[in-house]
XYZ file of C-alpha atoms in Angstrom:
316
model
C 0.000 0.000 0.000
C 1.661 3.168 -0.938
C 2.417 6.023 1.838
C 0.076 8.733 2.451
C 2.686 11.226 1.427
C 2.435 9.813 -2.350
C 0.251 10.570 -5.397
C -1.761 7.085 -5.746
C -2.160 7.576 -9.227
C 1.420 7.947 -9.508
C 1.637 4.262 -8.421
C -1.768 3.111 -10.222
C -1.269 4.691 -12.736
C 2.768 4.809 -13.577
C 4.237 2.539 -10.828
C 7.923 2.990 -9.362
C 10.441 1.787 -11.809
C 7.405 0.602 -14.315
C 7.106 3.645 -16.256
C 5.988 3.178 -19.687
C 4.987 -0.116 -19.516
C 1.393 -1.407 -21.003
C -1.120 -1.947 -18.800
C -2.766 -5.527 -19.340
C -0.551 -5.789 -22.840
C -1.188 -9.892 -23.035
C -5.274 -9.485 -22.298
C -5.562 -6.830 -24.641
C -3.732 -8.200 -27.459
C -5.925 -11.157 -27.231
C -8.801 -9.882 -27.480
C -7.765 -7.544 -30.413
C -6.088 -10.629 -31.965
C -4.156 -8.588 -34.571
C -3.139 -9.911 -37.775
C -1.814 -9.430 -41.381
C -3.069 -7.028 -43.069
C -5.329 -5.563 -40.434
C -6.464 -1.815 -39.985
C -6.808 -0.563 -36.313
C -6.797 2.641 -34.274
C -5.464 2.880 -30.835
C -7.271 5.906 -30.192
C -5.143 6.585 -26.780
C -1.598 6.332 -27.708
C 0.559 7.728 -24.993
C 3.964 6.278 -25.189
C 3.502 3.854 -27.681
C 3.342 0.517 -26.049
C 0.351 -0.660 -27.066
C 1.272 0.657 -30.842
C 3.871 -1.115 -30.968
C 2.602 -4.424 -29.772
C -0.142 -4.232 -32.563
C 1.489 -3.759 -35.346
C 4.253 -6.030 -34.345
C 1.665 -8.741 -34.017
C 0.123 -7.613 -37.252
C 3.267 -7.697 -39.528
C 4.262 -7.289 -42.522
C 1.798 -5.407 -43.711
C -1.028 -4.880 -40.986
C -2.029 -0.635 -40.773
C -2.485 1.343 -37.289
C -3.802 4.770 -37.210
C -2.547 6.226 -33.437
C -4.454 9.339 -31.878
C -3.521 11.520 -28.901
C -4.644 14.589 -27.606
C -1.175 15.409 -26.106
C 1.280 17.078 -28.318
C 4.347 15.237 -26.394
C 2.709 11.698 -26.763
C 2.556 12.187 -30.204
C 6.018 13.084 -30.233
C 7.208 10.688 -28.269
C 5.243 7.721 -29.843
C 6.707 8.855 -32.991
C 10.003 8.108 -31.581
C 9.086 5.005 -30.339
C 7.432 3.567 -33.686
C 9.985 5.071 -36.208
C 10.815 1.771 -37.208
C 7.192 0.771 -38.323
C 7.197 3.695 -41.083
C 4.833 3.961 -43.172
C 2.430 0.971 -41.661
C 1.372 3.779 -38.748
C 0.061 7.032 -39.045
C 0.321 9.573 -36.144
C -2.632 12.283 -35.858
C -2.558 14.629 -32.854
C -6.560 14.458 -32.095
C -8.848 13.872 -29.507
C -10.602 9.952 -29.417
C -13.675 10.817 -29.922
C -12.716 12.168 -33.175
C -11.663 8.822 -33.696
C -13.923 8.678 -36.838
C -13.552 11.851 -38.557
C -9.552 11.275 -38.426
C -10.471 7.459 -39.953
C -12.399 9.034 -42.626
C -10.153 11.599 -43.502
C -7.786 8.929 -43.976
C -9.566 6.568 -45.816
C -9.383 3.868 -43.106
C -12.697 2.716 -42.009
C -13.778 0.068 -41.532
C -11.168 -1.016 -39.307
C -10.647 -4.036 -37.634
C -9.815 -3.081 -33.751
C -10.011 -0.252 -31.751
C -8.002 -0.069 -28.046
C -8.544 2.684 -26.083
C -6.265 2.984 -22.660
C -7.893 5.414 -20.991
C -6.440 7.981 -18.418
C -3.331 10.067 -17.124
C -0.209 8.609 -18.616
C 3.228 8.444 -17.107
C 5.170 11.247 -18.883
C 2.289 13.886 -18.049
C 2.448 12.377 -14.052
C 6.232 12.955 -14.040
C 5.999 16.485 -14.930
C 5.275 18.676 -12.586
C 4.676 22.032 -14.975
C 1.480 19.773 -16.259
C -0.046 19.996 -12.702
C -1.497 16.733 -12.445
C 0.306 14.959 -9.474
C 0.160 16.413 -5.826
C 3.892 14.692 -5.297
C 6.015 17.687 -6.855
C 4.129 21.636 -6.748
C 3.584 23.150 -9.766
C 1.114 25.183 -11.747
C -2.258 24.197 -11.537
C -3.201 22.848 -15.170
C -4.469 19.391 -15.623
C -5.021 19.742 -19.902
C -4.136 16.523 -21.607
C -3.757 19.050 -24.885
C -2.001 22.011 -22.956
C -2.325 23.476 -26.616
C -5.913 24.769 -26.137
C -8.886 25.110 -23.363
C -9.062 25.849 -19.415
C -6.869 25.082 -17.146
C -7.881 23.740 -13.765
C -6.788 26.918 -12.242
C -8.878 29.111 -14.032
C -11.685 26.823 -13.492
C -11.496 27.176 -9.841
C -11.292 30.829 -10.511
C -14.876 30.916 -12.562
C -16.866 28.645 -10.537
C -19.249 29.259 -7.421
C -19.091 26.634 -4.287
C -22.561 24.876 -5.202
C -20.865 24.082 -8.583
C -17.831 23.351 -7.370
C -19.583 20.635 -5.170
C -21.143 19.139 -7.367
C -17.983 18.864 -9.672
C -16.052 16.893 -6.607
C -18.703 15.151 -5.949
C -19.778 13.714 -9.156
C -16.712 13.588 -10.947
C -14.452 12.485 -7.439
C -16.855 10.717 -5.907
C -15.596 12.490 -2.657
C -18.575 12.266 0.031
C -17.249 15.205 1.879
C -17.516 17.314 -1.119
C -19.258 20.186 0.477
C -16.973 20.678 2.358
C -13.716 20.418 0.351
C -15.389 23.449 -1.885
C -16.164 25.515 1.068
C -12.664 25.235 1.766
C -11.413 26.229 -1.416
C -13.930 28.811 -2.249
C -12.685 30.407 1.479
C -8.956 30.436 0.802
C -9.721 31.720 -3.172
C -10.910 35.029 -1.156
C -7.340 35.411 0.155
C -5.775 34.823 -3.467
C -6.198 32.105 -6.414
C -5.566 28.478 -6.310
C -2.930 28.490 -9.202
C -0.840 25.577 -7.769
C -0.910 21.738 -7.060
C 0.811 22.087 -3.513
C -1.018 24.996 -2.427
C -4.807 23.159 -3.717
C -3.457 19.844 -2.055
C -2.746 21.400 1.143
C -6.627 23.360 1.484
C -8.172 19.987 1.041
C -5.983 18.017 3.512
C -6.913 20.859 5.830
C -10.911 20.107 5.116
C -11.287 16.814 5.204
C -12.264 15.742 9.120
C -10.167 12.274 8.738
C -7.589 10.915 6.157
C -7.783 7.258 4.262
C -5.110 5.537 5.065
C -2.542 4.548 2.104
C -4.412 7.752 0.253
C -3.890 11.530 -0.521
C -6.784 13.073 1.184
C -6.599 15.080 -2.153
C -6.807 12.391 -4.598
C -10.207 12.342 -5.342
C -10.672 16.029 -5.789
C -7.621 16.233 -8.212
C -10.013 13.213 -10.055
C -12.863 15.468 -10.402
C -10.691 17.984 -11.070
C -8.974 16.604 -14.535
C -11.849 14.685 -15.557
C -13.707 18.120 -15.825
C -10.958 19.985 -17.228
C -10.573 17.112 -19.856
C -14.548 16.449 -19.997
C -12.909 12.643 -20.052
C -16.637 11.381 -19.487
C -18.146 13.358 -22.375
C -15.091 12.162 -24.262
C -15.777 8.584 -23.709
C -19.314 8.395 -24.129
C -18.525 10.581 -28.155
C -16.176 7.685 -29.023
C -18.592 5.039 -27.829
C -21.527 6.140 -29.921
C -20.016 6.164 -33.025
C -17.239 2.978 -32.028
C -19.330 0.907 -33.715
C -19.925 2.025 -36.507
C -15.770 2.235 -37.515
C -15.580 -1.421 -37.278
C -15.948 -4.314 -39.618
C -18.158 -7.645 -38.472
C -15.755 -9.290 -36.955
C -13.799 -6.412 -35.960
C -13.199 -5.636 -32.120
C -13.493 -2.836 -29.370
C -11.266 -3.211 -26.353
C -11.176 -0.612 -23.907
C -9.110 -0.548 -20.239
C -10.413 2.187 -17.887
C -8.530 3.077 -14.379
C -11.792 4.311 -12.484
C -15.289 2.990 -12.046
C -17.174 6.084 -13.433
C -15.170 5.166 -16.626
C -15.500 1.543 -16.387
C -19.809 2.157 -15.436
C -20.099 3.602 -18.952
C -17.986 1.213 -20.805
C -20.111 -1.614 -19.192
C -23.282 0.589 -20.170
C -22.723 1.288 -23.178
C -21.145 -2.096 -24.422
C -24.154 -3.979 -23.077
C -26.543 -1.523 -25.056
C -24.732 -2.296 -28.102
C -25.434 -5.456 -27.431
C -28.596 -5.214 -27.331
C -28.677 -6.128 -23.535
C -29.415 -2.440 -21.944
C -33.638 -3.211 -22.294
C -35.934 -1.820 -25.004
C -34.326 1.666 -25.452
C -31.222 -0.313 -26.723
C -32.031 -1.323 -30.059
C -30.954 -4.185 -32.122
C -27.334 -6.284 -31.301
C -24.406 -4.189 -33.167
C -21.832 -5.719 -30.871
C -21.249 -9.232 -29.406
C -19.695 -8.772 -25.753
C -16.524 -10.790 -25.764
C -15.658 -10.463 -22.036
C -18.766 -11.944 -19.815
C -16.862 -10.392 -16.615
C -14.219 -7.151 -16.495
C -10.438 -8.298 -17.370
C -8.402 -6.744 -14.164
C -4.323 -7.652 -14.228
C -3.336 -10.656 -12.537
C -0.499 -10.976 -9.427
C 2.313 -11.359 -11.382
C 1.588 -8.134 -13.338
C 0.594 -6.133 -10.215
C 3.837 -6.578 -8.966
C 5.725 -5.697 -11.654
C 3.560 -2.506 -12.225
C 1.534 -0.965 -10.117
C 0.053 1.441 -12.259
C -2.201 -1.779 -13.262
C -3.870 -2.275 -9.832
C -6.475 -0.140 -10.997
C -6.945 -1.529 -14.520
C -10.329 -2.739 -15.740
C -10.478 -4.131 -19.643
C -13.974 -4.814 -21.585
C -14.062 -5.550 -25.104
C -16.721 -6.841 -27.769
C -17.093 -7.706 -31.278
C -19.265 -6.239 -34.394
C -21.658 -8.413 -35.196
């Protein structure tokens, strides 16, 4: 269990001496089950791992389009699948413009989509990206720190009842009230602009601490999910998934939180025609009758798996 003094997504989510590596690599190449002459998207390409397994398991001539909505992933994917050349394609996009970028390109129908969902190591590590409590720096939390609002200058804009809610929904922090009393009360005395001086007002609020956890973990959650509308973003790519794929072609998708891993479970069982009458005909067969979470042996080596939860399906 990691000390209270340390970012738990830091170890969920990069691990201590594990940065970089896949989450659930094995699972999620086996459901994808790439081969010659396939077309897929990984629609969440961070460092490249997952890339790279794909299209070497889909040599000589399989085709991967890879999307991310962080400048430096794109750059540093690039490095890391130079020798591929011409078999991937690199586009600095959001996911859920997943399909416009595979139409543009000519590439649909495809036959897999992965999506790894959530903060990746490099943007942890950093502290000028502001989304780790373990190092101070300025408060920004944008996965594309190209364009939008920071989380800074949302807590500038927003009044306490919305602020709630925001923790609340987005953390799942029960003392949520609270927490944005607390920072609506020191934003009197001057903004919240960093991740020390935000982590600090909340560890202040909070009447007791979890043990293992930053009592500001789940408010730098809601925090970056808003920022990133990672929900919104999720539930785009979802509705239109489906339609990108082939029969036969597969959706696998690993989430690091449950309100992630709710709307995965959702919206693949609608697709499926499982979700009751509202959910239309079958488009998808669900290939995963339980969630996929890492075993020991990959726990160990990287914590940033603990957290993991995979899904995936097939078009029908």
């Amino acid at each position: 269990m990691p000390a209270p003094d340390r970012d738990p997504l830091a170890d969920t989510r990069q691990g201590r001496g594990a940065a970089h590596l896949p989450v659930l690599l094995e699972e999620a190449m086996g459901w994808l089950a790439p081969k010659p002459g396939g077309r897929y998207c990984d629609a969440t390409v961070g460092a490249g791992g997952h890339a790279a397994a794909l299209l070497e398991r889909s040599s000589p001539d399989g085709r991967l389009v890879a999307l991310d909505r962080d400048p430096a992933a794109i750059a540093a994917a690039g490095e890391r699948l130079q020798a591929f050349g011409e078999r991937v394609t690199l586009v600095h996009a959001r996911f859920s413009e997943a399909r416009a970028v595979l139409e543009r390109l000519g590439m649909i129908p495809v036959d897999g989509f992965l999506v790894d969902l959530g903060v990746s190591s490099p943007q942890l590590d950093r502290a000028e990206r502001g989304f780790s409590f373990r190092q101070d720096g300025p408060l920004d939390m944008r996965m594309d720190p190209t364009t939008g609002e920071t989380a800074a200058e949302l807590l500038r804009r927003v009044d306490e009842a919305e602020l709630a809610r925001i923790i609340r929904e987005q953390g799942e922090e029960r003392h949520a009230a609270r927490v944005a009393r607390a920072i609506i009360d020191a934003r009197r005395a001057g903004a919240v602009e960093t991740t020390g001086k935000l982590a600090a007002i909340v560890a202040r609020a909070l009447p007791r601490h979890e043990h293992g956890k930053n009592p500001a973990t789940r408010t730098f959650q809601a925090l970056r999910i808003t920022v990133n509308d990672e929900l919104g973003e999720l539930e785009r790519f979802l509705a239109v998934a489906a339609d990108c794929l082939r029969p036969g072609g597969r959706l696998v998708v690993i989430a690091f939180h449950s309100l992630e891993d709710r709307i995965v479970k959702h919206r693949l069982r609608e697709l499926a025609g499982r979700g009751g009458a509202a959910a239309g005909p079958a488009r998808l067969r669900l290939l995963t009758k339980h969630v996929v979470v890492p075993g020991d042996d990959e726990r160990a080596r990287n914590p940033r798996a603990r957290s993991a939860r995979l899904r995936a399906a097939e078009k029908l």
